[in-house]
C-alpha positions as a printed Julia matrix, in Angstrom:
342×3 Matrix{Float64}:
 -26.3   -14.6   11.6
 -24.06  -16.99  13.83
 -25.65  -19.15  16.13
 -25.02  -20.47  19.75
 -25.0   -23.03  21.73
 -26.64  -22.08  25.04
 -24.05  -20.84  27.51
 -23.54  -20.34  31.54
 -25.02  -16.96  32.08
 -22.56  -14.35  32.05
 -22.59  -10.26  32.36
 -24.91   -8.63  29.36
 -21.42   -5.86  28.94
 -19.83   -9.24  28.06
 -22.43  -11.48  26.32
 -20.92  -10.94  22.73
 -17.54  -13.03  23.46
 -20.07  -15.9   23.89
 -20.0   -15.63  20.14
 -16.62  -17.19  18.27
 -16.54  -14.63  15.26
 -17.2   -11.62  16.95
 -14.23  -12.6   20.07
 -11.35  -13.22  16.94
 -12.36   -9.98  15.3
 -12.81   -8.48  18.4
  -9.36   -9.4   19.55
  -7.83   -8.96  16.34
  -8.94   -5.5   16.2
  -7.65   -4.4   19.68
  -4.22   -6.16  18.28
  -3.5    -4.09  15.3
  -5.07   -1.22  17.05
  -2.07   -1.35  18.79
   0.31   -1.49  16.15
  -1.29    1.7   14.27
  -1.44    3.78  17.84
   2.93    2.55  18.25
   2.83    3.36  14.66
   0.9     6.81  14.85
   3.69    8.14  17.6
   6.93    6.68  15.18
   5.39    8.55  12.22
   4.57   11.62  13.83
   8.04   11.95  15.05
   9.5    10.84  12.28
   7.97   13.85  10.64
   9.01   16.64  13.34
  12.68   14.96  12.96
  13.16   15.1    9.16
  11.14   18.0    8.24
  11.86   21.84   9.77
   8.2    22.76   8.4
   5.81   23.03  11.07
   3.14   22.49   8.12
   3.97   19.19   7.63
   4.2    17.37  10.99
   0.34   18.51  11.2
  -0.54   17.05   7.93
   0.68   13.71   9.34
  -2.81   14.25  11.29
  -4.82   15.12   8.58
  -3.18   12.66   5.79
  -4.95    9.56   7.54
  -7.85   11.16   8.69
  -9.46   12.58   5.78
  -9.9    10.07   4.04
 -11.92    8.53   6.49
 -14.33   11.8    6.52
 -14.11   12.65   2.52
 -14.79    8.45   2.08
 -17.23    7.38   4.41
 -20.41    8.32   2.11
 -18.88    5.78  -0.55
 -17.44    3.46   2.57
 -20.95    3.25   3.84
 -22.2     2.05  -0.14
 -19.5     0.11  -1.05
 -20.38   -1.86   2.77
 -24.01   -2.34   1.64
 -23.36   -3.58  -1.79
 -20.7    -5.73  -1.5
 -19.73   -8.53   0.99
 -18.6    -6.94   3.86
 -15.96   -9.48   4.85
 -13.89   -8.76   1.94
 -14.13   -5.19   2.04
 -12.91   -5.55   5.93
 -10.35   -7.78   4.26
  -9.5    -5.14   1.38
  -9.31   -2.65   4.33
  -6.74   -4.19   6.53
  -4.65   -5.15   3.81
  -4.37   -1.7    2.83
  -3.03   -0.38   6.12
  -1.17   -3.27   6.52
   0.56   -2.46   2.78
   1.38    1.14   4.25
   3.12   -0.35   7.61
   5.52   -2.71   5.29
   6.0    -0.31   2.92
   6.95    2.43   5.73
   9.1    -0.76   7.29
  11.31   -1.21   4.64
  11.24    2.76   3.49
  12.93    3.15   7.19
  15.05    0.0    7.07
  16.26    1.27   3.4
  16.65    5.03   4.81
  14.64    5.98   1.87
  11.97    8.15   4.26
  10.65   11.45   2.63
   8.34   13.51   4.18
   5.69   12.79   1.13
   6.38    9.4    1.38
   5.22    9.58   4.95
   2.04   11.66   4.56
   1.18    9.22   1.04
   1.0     6.01   3.24
  -0.53    7.68   5.95
  -3.51    8.51   3.26
  -3.4     4.95   1.86
  -3.96    3.34   5.83
  -5.91    5.85   6.31
  -8.01    4.78   3.0
  -7.89    1.29   4.43
  -9.67    2.57   8.11
 -12.67    3.92   5.4
 -12.75    1.17   4.1
 -13.03   -1.58   7.69
 -14.83    0.84  10.01
 -18.18    0.75   8.32
 -17.99   -2.46   6.8
 -16.71   -3.86  10.75
 -19.68   -1.9   12.03
 -22.12   -3.32  10.2
 -21.44   -6.66  10.29
 -21.99   -6.6   14.22
 -25.0    -6.95  13.46
 -24.93   -9.78  11.2
 -22.51  -11.79  13.46
 -24.81  -11.06  16.79
 -28.56  -11.5   17.94
 -29.98   -8.0   18.21
 -29.98   -8.01  22.26
 -25.83   -8.47  22.39
 -24.94   -5.02  20.04
 -25.44   -2.6   22.61
 -23.2    -4.8   24.42
 -20.57   -5.31  21.4
 -20.45   -1.41  21.01
 -19.35   -0.66  24.61
 -16.89   -3.11  24.18
 -15.54   -1.83  20.97
 -15.47    1.4   22.62
 -14.05    0.41  25.63
 -11.49   -1.78  23.55
 -10.36    0.83  21.48
 -10.48    2.83  24.47
  -7.97    1.07  26.77
  -5.64    0.68  23.76
  -5.62    4.29  23.33
  -3.98    4.85  26.76
  -1.45    2.3   26.3
  -0.39    2.26  22.93
   0.42    5.27  22.3
   2.94    5.03  26.04
   4.35    1.93  24.65
   5.33    3.38  21.28
   7.38    6.5   22.71
   9.1     3.82  24.76
   9.96    1.48  21.23
  10.99    4.79  19.52
  13.3     5.9   22.29
  14.74    2.43  22.84
  14.32    0.36  19.7
  13.93    3.44  16.83
  11.33    3.59  14.44
  11.83    0.79  12.71
  10.53   -1.24  15.63
   8.16    0.64  15.64
   7.16    0.0   11.81
   7.33   -2.89  12.11
   5.45   -3.75  15.52
   2.16   -2.19  13.34
   3.02   -4.28  10.27
   3.02   -7.46  12.04
  -0.42   -6.48  14.47
  -1.93   -5.78  11.11
  -2.31   -9.46   9.72
  -3.88  -10.13  13.0
  -7.33   -9.04  11.42
  -5.81  -10.11   8.04
  -5.79  -13.46   9.57
  -9.17  -13.52  12.3
 -11.06  -12.37   8.78
  -9.71  -15.03   6.36
 -10.72  -17.61   8.87
 -13.91  -16.42  10.18
 -16.98  -16.37   8.04
 -20.53  -15.29   8.86
 -23.51  -14.7    6.89
 -24.84  -11.62   6.13
 -28.65  -10.83   7.64
 -31.15  -11.2    4.17
 -32.98   -7.88   3.71
 -36.7    -7.9    1.86
 -35.51   -4.79   0.0
 -33.98   -5.27  -3.15
 -30.07   -3.94  -3.47
 -29.44   -0.77  -4.76
 -27.3     0.58  -6.87
 -23.82    2.24  -5.29
 -24.45    5.29  -7.39
 -27.87    5.48  -6.13
 -27.27    4.74  -2.38
 -24.61    7.15  -3.01
 -27.47   10.3   -4.33
 -30.03    9.05  -1.58
 -27.42    9.34   1.17
 -26.39   13.16   0.08
 -29.72   13.92  -0.54
 -31.25   12.83   2.81
 -27.93   14.67   4.73
 -29.02   17.89   2.79
 -32.71   17.55   3.43
 -32.54   16.43   7.09
 -31.99   19.93   9.81
 -30.7    17.72  12.82
 -27.99   16.11  10.38
 -27.29   19.43   8.61
 -26.72   20.93  12.62
 -24.69   18.03  13.45
 -22.59   18.13  10.18
 -21.88   21.73  11.03
 -21.27   21.21  14.16
 -18.74   18.28  13.85
 -16.71   20.29  10.86
 -16.36   23.65  13.48
 -15.5    21.21  16.07
 -13.02   19.07  14.36
 -11.11   22.0   12.97
 -10.98   23.3   15.9
  -9.63   20.5   18.27
  -7.71   18.27  15.58
  -5.23   20.65  16.37
  -4.24   19.41  19.44
  -3.24   16.16  18.27
  -1.88   17.16  15.12
   0.75   19.83  16.5
   1.65   17.9   19.08
   4.78   17.08  18.24
   5.92   20.26  17.69
   5.0    21.13  21.3
   6.72   18.68  22.59
   9.69   19.3   20.61
  10.28   22.84  20.72
   8.44   24.06  23.9
   8.82   20.87  26.25
  12.01   20.34  24.99
  11.69   16.72  25.47
  11.58   13.98  23.02
   9.38   10.32  22.17
   9.41    9.1   26.01
   6.79   12.13  26.78
   4.9    12.24  23.74
   4.22    9.31  23.96
   3.15    9.82  27.92
   1.21   12.63  26.53
  -1.03   11.4   23.78
  -1.39    8.1   26.53
  -2.68   10.93  28.96
  -5.29   12.03  25.69
  -6.26    8.62  25.22
  -7.16    7.59  29.23
  -9.2    11.23  29.56
 -11.57    9.89  26.83
 -11.47    6.49  28.57
 -12.55    7.34  32.29
 -15.03    9.72  29.92
 -16.37    7.18  28.17
 -17.05    5.41  31.19
 -18.64    8.42  33.12
 -20.68    9.84  29.77
 -24.04    7.71  30.98
 -23.69    9.2   34.33
 -22.83   12.71  33.28
 -26.29   12.62  30.81
 -28.3    11.79  33.35
 -27.46   15.0   35.18
 -27.23   17.38  32.42
 -28.88   18.21  29.59
 -26.91   16.69  26.0
 -26.63   20.22  24.79
 -24.85   21.17  28.11
 -22.09   18.62  28.15
 -21.47   19.12  25.26
 -20.76   22.4   25.67
 -18.9    21.83  28.93
 -16.95   19.31  26.53
 -15.94   21.45  23.61
 -14.74   24.66  26.74
 -12.62   21.64  28.3
 -10.79   20.94  24.97
 -10.54   24.53  24.22
  -8.48   25.45  27.21
  -6.47   22.01  26.56
  -5.62   23.86  23.07
  -4.89   27.33  25.14
  -3.01   25.36  28.36
  -1.14   24.08  25.33
   0.14   26.95  23.88
   1.12   28.51  27.17
   3.05   25.97  29.1
   6.78   24.6   29.67
   5.52   22.34  32.01
   4.72   18.2   31.09
   2.75   17.8   34.42
   0.9    20.77  33.36
   0.31   18.91  29.52
  -0.8    15.83  30.69
  -3.58   16.68  32.95
  -4.74   19.75  29.89
  -3.7    16.54  27.38
  -6.19   14.11  29.9
  -9.3    16.91  29.65
  -8.85   17.39  26.18
  -9.56   13.48  25.93
 -12.35   13.9   28.19
 -13.92   16.99  26.34
 -13.33   14.58  22.56
 -15.01   11.82  23.75
 -17.69   13.91  25.31
 -18.52   16.48  21.95
 -17.67   13.48  19.33
 -20.59   11.41  21.4
 -22.95   13.98  21.87
 -22.86   15.17  17.73
 -23.34   11.11  17.44
 -26.49   10.94  19.78
 -27.83   13.7   18.14
 -27.74   12.53  14.86
């Protein structure tokens, strides 16, 4: 745990920024997230351009998210049994290698749908490694009293970037082409790699002996299987995820075929989704005071369903943007509610 010299009083929400290690990695993470969101726009639109298969376009989202889904248990065990700093470093190296390979492939004119999916999967593996280690490291880097504020800052930071990154990606893709978007993503990946390399922090020692990784994985799966609450939350998450992922997975096709628009509109619509999530995140605490958590999740799920239905029927960009903002709000509130239920 990093010890800091006494500082003038600051807002409790901003208190974690007094710690230079957290501040450095948090800032680098936002830079990397911005580059990743720019790349997400470019990679999805590139697939919609080079492939006539709707399935291949939809698989872009699946390729980048499935590793997080399938490797989460393994990644958590790895983060608990190895140096979290080096696990984070390895994760960001995988993400950087995927972005760099995409940049080189586009520059050489050698791009195929399967290459795009493979590199998206590689980047997803990087996120699956990094995220559990980063979240667990917050407890090592900061004092316990600052951890809730740090979690808030991490969420707010990502949602702000998610409101800006896709629109920026659409502009870069339309004006400069996919090569520039992938180059920006590759360069942005250097920020967290550099920050993690330059910073060190002490890991809080546990009074319990270290578990073998296979034992930790087995115990985690066994606990999940035996807990009624976790089984129910997992089932709800699986059903909601399978249904709602179609919003983002099929959005390039909606923009290309239904709205008859290009990458700028695609980026703006993605930014609308992110803005809806950001607003919902800021107001989620108030909403939870007004109504019960289960009712709030039900309303949020209906909002995502309305978004899907609207996108299926509309040919208007403004209507699509409003629908996606509603869907983004429903998306964040539902996932937050599922997390809280566990």
